CSV table of C-alpha atoms and ligand atoms in Angstrom, one decimal:
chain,number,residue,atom,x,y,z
G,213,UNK,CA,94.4,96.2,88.9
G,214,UNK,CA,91.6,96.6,86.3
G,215,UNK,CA,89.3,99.8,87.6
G,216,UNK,CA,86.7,98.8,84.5
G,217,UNK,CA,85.1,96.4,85.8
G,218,UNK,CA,82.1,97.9,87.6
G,219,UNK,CA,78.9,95.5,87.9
G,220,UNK,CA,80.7,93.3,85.6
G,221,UNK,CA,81.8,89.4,86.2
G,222,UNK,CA,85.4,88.7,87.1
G,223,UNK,CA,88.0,88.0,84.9
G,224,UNK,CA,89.4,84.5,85.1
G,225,UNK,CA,92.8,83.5,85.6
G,226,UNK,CA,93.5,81.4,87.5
G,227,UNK,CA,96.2,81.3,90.3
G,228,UNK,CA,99.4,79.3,91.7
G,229,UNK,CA,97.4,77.3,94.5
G,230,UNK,CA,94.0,78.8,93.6
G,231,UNK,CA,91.6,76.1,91.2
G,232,UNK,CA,89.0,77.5,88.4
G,233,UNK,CA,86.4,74.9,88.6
G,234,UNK,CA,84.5,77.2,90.5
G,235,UNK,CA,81.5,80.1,89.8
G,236,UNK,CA,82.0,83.9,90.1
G,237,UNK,CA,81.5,86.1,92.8
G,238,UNK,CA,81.1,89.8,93.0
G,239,UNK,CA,82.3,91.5,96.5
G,240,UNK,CA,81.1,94.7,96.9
G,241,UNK,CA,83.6,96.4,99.5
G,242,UNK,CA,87.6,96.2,99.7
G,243,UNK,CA,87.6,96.1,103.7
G,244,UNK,CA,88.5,93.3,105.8
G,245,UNK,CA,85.5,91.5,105.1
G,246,UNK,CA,85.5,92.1,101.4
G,247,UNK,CA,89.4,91.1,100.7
G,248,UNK,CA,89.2,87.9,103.3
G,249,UNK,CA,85.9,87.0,101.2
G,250,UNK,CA,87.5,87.7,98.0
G,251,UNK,CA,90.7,85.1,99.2
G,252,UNK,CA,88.6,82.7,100.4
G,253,UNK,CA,86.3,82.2,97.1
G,254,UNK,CA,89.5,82.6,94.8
G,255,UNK,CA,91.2,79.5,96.7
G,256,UNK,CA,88.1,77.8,96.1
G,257,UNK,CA,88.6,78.1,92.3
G,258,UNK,CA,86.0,81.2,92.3
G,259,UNK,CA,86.5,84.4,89.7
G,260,UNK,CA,86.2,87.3,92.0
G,261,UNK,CA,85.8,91.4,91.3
G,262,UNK,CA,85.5,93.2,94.1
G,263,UNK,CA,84.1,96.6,93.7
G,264,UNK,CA,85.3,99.3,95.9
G,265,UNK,CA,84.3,103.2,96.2
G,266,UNK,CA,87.0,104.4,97.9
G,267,UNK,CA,90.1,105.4,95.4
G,268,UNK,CA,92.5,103.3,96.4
G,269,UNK,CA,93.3,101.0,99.6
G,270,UNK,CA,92.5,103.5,103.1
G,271,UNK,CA,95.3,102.9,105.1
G,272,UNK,CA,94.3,104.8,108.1
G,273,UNK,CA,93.3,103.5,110.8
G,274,UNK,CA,94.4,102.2,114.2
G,275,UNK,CA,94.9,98.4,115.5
G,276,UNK,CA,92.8,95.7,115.4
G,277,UNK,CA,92.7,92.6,117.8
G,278,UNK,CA,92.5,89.2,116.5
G,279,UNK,CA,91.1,86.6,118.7
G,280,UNK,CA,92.7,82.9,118.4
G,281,UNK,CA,89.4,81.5,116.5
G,282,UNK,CA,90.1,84.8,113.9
G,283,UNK,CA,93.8,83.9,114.1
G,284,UNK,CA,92.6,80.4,112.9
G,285,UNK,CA,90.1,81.4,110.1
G,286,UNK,CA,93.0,83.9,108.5
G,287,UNK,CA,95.7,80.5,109.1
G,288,UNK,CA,92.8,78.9,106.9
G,289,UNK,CA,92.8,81.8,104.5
G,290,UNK,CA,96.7,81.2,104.1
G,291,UNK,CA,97.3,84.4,105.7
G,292,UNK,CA,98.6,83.1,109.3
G,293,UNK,CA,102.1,83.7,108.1
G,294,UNK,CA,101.3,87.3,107.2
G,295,UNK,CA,99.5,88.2,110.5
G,296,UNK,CA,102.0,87.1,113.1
G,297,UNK,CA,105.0,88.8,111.0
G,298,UNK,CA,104.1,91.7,112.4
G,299,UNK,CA,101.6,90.6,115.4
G,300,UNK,CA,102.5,91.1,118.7
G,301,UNK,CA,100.6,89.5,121.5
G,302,UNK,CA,98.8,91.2,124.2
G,303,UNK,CA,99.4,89.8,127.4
G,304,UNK,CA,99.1,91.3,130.9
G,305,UNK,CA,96.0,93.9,131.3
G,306,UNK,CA,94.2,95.3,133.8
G,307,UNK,CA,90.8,97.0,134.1
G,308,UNK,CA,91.6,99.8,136.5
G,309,UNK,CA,89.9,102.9,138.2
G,310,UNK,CA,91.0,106.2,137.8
G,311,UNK,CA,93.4,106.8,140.1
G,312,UNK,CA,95.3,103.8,139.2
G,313,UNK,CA,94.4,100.9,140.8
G,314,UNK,CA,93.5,97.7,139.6
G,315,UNK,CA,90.3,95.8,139.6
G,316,UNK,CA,90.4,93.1,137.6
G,317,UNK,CA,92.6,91.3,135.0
G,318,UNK,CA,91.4,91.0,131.4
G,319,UNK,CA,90.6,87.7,130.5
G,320,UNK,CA,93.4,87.4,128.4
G,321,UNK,CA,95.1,84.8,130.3
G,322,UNK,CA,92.0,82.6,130.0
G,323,UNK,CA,92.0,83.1,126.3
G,324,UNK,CA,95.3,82.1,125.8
G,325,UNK,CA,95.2,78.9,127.9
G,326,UNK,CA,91.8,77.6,126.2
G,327,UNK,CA,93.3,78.5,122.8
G,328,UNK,CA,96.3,77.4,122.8
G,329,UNK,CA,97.5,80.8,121.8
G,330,UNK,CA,97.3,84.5,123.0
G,331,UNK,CA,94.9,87.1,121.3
G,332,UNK,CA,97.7,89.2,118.8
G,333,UNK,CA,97.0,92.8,118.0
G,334,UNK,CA,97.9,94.3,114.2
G,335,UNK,CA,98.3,97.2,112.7
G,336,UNK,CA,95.1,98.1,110.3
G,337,UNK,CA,97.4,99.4,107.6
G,338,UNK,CA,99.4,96.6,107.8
G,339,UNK,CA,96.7,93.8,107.3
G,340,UNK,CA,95.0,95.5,105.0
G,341,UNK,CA,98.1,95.4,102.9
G,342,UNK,CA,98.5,91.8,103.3
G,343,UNK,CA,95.1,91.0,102.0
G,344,UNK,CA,95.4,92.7,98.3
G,345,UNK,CA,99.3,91.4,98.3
G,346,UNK,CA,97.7,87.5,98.7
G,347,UNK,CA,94.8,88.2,96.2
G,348,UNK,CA,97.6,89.3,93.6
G,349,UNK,CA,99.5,86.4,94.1
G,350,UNK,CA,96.8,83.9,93.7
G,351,UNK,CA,96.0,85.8,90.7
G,352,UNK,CA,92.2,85.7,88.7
G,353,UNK,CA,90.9,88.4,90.5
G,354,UNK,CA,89.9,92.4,90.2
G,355,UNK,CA,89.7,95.1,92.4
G,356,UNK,CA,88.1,98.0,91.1
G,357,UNK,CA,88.7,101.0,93.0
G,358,UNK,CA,86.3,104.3,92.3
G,359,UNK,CA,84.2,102.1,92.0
G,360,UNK,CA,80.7,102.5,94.4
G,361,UNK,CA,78.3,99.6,93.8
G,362,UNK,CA,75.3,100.6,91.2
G,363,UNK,CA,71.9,98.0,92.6
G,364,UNK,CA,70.9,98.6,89.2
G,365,UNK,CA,73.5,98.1,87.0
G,366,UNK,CA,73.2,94.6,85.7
G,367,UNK,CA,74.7,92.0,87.3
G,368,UNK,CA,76.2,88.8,86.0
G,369,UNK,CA,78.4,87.4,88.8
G,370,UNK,CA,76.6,83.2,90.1
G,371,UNK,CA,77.2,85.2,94.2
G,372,UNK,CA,77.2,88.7,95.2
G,373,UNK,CA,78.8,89.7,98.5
G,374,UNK,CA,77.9,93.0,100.4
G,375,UNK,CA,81.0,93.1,102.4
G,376,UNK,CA,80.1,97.1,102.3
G,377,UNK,CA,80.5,98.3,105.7
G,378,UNK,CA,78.4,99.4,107.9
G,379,UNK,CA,76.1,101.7,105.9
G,380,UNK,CA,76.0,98.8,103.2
G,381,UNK,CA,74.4,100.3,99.5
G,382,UNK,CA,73.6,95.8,99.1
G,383,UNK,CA,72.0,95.4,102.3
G,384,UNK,CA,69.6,98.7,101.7
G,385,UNK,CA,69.2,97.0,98.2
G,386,UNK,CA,68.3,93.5,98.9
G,387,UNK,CA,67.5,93.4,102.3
G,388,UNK,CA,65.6,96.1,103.0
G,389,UNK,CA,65.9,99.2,105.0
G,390,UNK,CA,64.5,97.7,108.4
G,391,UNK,CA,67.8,97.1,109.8
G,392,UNK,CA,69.7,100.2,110.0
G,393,UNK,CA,72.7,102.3,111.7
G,394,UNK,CA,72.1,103.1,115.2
G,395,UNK,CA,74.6,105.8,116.8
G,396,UNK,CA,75.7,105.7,120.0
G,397,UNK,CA,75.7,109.2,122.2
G,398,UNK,CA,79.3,108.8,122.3
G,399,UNK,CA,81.8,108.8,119.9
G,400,UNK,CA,85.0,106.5,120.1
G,401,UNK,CA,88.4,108.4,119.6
G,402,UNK,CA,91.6,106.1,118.5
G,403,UNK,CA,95.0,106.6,118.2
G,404,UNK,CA,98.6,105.6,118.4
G,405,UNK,CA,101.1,107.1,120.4
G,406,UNK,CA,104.7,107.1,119.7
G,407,UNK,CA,106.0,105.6,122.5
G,408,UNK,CA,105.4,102.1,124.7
G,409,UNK,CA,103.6,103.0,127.8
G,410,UNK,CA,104.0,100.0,129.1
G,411,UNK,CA,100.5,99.6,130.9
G,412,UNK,CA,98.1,98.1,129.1
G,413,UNK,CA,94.4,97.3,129.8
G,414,UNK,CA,91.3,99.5,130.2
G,415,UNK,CA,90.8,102.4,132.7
G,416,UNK,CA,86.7,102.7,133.6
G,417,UNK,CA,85.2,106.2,135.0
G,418,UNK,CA,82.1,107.8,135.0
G,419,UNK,CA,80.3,107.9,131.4
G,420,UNK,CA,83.8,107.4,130.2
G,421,UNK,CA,87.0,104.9,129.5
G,422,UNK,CA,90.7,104.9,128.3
G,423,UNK,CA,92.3,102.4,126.5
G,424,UNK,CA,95.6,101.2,125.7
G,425,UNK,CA,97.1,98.0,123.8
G,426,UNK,CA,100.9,97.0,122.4
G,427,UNK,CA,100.6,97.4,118.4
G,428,UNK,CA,104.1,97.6,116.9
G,429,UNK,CA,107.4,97.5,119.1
G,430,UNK,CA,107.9,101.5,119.8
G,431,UNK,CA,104.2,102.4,119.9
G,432,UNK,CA,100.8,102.3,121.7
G,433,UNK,CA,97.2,101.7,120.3
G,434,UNK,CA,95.1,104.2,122.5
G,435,UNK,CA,91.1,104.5,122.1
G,436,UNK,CA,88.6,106.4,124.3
G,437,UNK,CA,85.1,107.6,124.8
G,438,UNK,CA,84.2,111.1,126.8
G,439,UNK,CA,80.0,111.7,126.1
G,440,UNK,CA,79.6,114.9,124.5
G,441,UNK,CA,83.7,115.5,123.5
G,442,UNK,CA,84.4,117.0,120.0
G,443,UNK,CA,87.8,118.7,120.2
G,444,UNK,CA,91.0,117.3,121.3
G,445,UNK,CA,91.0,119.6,123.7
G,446,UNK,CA,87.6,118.5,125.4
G,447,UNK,CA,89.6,115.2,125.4
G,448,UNK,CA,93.0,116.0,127.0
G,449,UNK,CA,90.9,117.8,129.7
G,450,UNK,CA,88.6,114.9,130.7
G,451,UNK,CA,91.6,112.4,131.4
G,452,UNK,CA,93.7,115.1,132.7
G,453,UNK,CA,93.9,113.8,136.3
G,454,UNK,CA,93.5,110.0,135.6
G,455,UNK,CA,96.8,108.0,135.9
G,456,UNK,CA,99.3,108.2,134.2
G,457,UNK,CA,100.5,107.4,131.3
G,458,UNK,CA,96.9,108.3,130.1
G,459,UNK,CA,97.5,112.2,130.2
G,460,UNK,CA,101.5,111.3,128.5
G,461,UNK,CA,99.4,109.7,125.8
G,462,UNK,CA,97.2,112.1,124.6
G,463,UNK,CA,99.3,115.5,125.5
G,464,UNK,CA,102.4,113.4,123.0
G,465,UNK,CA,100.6,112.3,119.9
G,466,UNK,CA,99.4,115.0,117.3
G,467,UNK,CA,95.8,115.3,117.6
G,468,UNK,CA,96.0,115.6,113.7
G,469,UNK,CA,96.3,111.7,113.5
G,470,UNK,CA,93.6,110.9,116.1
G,471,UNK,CA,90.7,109.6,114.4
G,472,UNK,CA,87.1,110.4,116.1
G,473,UNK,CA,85.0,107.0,115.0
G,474,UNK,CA,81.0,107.2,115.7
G,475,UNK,CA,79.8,104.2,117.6
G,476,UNK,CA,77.1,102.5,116.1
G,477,UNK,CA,75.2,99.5,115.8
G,478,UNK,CA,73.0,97.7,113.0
G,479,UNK,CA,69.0,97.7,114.9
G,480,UNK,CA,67.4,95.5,114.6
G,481,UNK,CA,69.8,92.1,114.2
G,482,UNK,CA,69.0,90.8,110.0
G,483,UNK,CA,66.6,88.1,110.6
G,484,UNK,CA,68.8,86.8,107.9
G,485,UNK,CA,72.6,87.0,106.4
G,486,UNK,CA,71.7,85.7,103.1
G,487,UNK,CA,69.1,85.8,100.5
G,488,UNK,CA,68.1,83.7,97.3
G,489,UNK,CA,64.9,84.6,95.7
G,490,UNK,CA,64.3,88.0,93.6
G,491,UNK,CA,67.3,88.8,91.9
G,492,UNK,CA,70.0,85.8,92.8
G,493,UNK,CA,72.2,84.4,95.5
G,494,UNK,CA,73.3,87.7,98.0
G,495,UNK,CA,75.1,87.3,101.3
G,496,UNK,CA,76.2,89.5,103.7
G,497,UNK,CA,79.4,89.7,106.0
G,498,UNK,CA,81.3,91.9,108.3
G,499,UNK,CA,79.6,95.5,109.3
G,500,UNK,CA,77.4,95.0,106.1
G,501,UNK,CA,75.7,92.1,108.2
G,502,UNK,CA,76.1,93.1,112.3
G,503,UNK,CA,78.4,96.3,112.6
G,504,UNK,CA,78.7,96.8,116.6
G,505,UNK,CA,80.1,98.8,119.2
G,506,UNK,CA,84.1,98.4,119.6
G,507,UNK,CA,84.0,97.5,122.7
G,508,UNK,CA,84.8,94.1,122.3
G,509,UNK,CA,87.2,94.6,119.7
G,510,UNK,CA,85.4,92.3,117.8
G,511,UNK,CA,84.4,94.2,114.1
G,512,UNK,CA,87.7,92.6,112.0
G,513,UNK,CA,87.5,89.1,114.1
G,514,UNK,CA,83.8,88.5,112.9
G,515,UNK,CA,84.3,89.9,109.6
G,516,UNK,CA,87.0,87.5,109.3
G,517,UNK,CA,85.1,84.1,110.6
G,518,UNK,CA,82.3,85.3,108.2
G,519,UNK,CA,84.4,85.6,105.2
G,520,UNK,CA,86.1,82.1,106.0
G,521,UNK,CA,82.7,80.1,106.4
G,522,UNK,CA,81.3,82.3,103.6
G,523,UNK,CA,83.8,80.7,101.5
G,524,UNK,CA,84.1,77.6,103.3
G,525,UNK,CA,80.3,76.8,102.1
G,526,UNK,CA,80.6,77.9,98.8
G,527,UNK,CA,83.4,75.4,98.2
G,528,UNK,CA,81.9,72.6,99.8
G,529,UNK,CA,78.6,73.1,97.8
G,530,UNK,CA,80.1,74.2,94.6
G,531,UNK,CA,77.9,76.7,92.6
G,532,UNK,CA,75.4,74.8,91.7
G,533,UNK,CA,74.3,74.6,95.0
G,534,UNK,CA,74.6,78.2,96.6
G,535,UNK,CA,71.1,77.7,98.3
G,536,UNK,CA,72.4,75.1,100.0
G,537,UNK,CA,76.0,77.2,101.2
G,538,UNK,CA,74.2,80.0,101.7
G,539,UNK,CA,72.0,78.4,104.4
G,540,UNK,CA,74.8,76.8,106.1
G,541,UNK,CA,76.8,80.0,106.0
G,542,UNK,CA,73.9,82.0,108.1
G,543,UNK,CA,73.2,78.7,110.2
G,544,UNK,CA,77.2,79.2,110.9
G,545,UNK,CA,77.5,82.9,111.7
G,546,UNK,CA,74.4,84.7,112.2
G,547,UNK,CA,73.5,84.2,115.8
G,548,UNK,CA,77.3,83.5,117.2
G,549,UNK,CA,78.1,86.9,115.2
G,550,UNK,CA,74.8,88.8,116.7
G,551,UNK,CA,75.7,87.8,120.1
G,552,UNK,CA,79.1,89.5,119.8
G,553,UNK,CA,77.7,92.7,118.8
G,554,UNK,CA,74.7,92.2,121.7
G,555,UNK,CA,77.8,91.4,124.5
G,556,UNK,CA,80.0,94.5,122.7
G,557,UNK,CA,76.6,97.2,123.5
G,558,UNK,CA,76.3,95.6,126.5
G,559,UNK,CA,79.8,95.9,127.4
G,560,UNK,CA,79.4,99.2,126.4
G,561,UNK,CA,76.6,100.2,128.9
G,562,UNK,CA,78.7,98.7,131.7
G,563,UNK,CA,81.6,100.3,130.7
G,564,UNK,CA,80.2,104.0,130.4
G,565,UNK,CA,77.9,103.7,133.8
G,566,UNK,CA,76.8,107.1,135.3
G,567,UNK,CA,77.3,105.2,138.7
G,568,UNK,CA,80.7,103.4,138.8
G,569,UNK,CA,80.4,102.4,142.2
G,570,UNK,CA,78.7,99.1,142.1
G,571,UNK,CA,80.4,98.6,138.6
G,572,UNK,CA,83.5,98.5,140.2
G,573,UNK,CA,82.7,96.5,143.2
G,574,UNK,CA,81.1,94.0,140.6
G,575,UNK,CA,84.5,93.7,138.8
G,576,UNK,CA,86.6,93.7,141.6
G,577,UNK,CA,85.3,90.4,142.2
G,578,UNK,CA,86.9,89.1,139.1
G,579,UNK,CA,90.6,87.7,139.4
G,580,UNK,CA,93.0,90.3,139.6
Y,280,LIG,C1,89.0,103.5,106.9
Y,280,LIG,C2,88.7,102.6,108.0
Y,280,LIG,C3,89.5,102.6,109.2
Y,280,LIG,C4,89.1,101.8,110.3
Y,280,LIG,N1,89.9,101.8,111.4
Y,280,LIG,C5,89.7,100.9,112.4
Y,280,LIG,C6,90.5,100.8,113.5
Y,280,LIG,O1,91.5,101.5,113.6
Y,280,LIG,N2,90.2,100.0,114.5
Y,280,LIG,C7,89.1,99.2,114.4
Y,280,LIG,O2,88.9,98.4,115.3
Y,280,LIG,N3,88.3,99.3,113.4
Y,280,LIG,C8,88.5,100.1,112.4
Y,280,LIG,N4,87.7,100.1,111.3
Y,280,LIG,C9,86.5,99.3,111.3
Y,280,LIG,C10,86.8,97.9,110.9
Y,280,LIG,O3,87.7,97.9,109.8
Y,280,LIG,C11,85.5,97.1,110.6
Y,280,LIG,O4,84.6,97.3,111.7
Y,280,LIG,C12,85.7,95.7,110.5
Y,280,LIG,O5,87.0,95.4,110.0
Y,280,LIG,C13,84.7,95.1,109.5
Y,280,LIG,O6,85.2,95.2,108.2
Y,280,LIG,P1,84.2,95.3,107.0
Y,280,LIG,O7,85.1,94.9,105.8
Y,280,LIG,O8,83.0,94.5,107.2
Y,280,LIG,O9,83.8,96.8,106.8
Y,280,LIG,P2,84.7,98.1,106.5
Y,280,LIG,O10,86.0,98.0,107.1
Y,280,LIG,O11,83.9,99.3,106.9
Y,280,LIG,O12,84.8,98.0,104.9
Y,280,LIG,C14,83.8,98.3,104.0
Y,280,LIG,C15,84.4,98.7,102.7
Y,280,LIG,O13,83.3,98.9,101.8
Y,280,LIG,C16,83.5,100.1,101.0
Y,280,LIG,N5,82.1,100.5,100.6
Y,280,LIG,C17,81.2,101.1,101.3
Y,280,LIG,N6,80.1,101.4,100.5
Y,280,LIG,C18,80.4,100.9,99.3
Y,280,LIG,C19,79.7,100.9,98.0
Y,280,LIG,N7,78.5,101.4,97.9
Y,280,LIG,N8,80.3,100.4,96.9
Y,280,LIG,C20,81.6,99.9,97.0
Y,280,LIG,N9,82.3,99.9,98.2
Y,280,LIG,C21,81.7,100.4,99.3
Y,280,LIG,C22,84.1,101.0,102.0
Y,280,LIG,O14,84.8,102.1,101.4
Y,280,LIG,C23,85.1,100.1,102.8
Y,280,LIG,O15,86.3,100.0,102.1
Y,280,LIG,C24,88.0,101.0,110.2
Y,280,LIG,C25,87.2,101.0,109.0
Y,280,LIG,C26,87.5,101.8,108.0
Y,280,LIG,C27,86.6,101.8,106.7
């Protein structure tokens, strides 16, 4: 991987299935977003450097659900076969109180018959390995790691991405600082126990919720939000007398790999993904454009769908006509992708209630 490359256009060879009749790109960001984005234009022909401040790859991190419309957008992508090697599907979940008992099913069912196909979860690590891995084997593009985007340094590149997260140094630059971070009064916690509990779904209590999702055969995705909780300890104690396996879960995995994730939210909603005028064609995608809640478990599934139409646009108008992609690419994503984060806040809200009792009566209306 060539770490000079800062600011600079991509290099250009061309690989196995990938064509080279198309412009260059620079992706600021080697996240889900930012690698997806990066496959996408290089199968389109494009020269690609992606620019990324961290070191090298950040393995850390948890699970991440993949909806069937993400499953198809990373099948489009050429990365289906990747995902489900290691996928597992996530079937049979219950919202429940407390003390154990159910309320509702999640609508996991209803996915899967719509679709065709159930909602997988993956490991983060694991995907974000696979991304890199297909970029080198279509060949023709950089990643720079140590590399933090410079707005001033000159640019070159026909498209540049800000697939820069959530506090993105391109959106601040060419979009203004209108829309920023948000935080939440609670943080999430995440985790993965070593051991299959079994019982999966979400648990809802006062202020607070637990839950828990297959990831890996011999292991448990857990994630949870207490208002207020900073230690581990503040964090065993609230779940201590909700059912079990909850307090298994958190008094058997090493606090030391639990990873305490601020919730936040981009306010207001980007009246706009994409811009062409000042100083050339900039889009957005993933938390760069809409970072929201995790409620939903939504951030890699819309970060995914952007990258694919992102790239689906540019191909289809080649890059003399990147007005004309970029319009269609907002027109695509911005308001499907801004309602996911509005329903993931919401969700939020519900979930947390200081009054659970009409919550719960509300979802215990839903099919069980
Ligand atoms: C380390 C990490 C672990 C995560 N773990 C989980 C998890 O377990 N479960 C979950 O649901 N979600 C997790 N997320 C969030 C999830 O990955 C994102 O919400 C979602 O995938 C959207 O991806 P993204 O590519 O838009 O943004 P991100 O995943 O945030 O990626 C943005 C990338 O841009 C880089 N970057 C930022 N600023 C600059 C700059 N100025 N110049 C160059 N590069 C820059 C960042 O280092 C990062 O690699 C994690 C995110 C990170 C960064």
């Amino acid at each position: 991987m060539d770490t000079s490359a800062a600011g600079a256009e991509a290099g250009a060879d061309a690989g196995s299935d990938a064509g080279s009749d198309g412009g260059s790109a620079l992706v600021v960001g080697a996240g889900v977003g930012g690698l997806a984005t990066a496959i996408g234009l290089r199968r389109a022909g494009w020269t690609v450097t992606v620019l990324e401040r961290r070191a090298a790859p950040e393995r850390y991190g948890t699970a991440f659900g993949i909806h069937p419309t993400a499953q198809s957008a990373l099948d489009r992508l050429g990365l289906g076969a990747a995902l489900r090697e290691r996928a597992v599907p996530y079937r049979d979940a219950r919202i429940r109180r407390p003390d154990g008992r159910v309320l509702a099913a999640l609508p996991l069912e209803r996915i899967e018959r719509k679709a065709g196909r159930p909602e997988l979860l993956v490991s983060r690590p694991h995907l974000i390995d696979a991304l890199p891995a297909e970029l080198d084997r279509l060949g023709g593009t950089d990643i720079a790691y140590g590399c933090p985007y410079d707005p001033g340094a000159p640019g070159g590149a026909d498209l540049l991405v800000g697939a820069d997260g959530i506090n993105s140094a391109v959106r601040a630059a060419r979009f203004g600082a209108a829309s920023a971070p948000r935080e939440l009064a609670e943080a999430a916690w995440i985790g993965i126990a070593g051991f299959e509990t079994g019982v999966y779904g979400e648990t809802w209590g006062r202020g607070r919720f637990f839950g828990m999702t297959p990831v890996e055969p011999g292991r448990t995705n857990w994630y949870a939000t207490v208002p207020g909780a900073t230690t581990a300890r503040e964090l065993r104690a609230a779940f201590a007398d909700w059912h079990d396996p909850i307090p298994r879960v958190l008094a058997d995995t090493d606090p030391q790999t639990w990873i305490r994730y601020p919730m936040r939210h981009l306010h207001p909603a980007l009246p706009s993904f994409t811009r062409t005028a000042g100083h050339g064609p900039v889009a957005l995608v993933g938390d760069a454009a809409h970072a929201m809640t995790l409620n939903l478990g939504q951030g890699a599934c819309t970060a995914l769908l952007d990258a694919e139409a992102l790239a689906r646009a540019v191909a289809a108008h080649g890059p003399g006509g990147l007005p004309a992609a970029l319009r269609a690419y907002d027109g695509e994503r911005r308001r499907s992708a801004q309602r996911v984060a509005l329903g993931s806040r919401t969700l939020h809200r519900f979930m947390t209630a200081r009054r659970p009792a009409l919550r719960d009566a509300l979802v215990g209306l839903l099919p069980s």
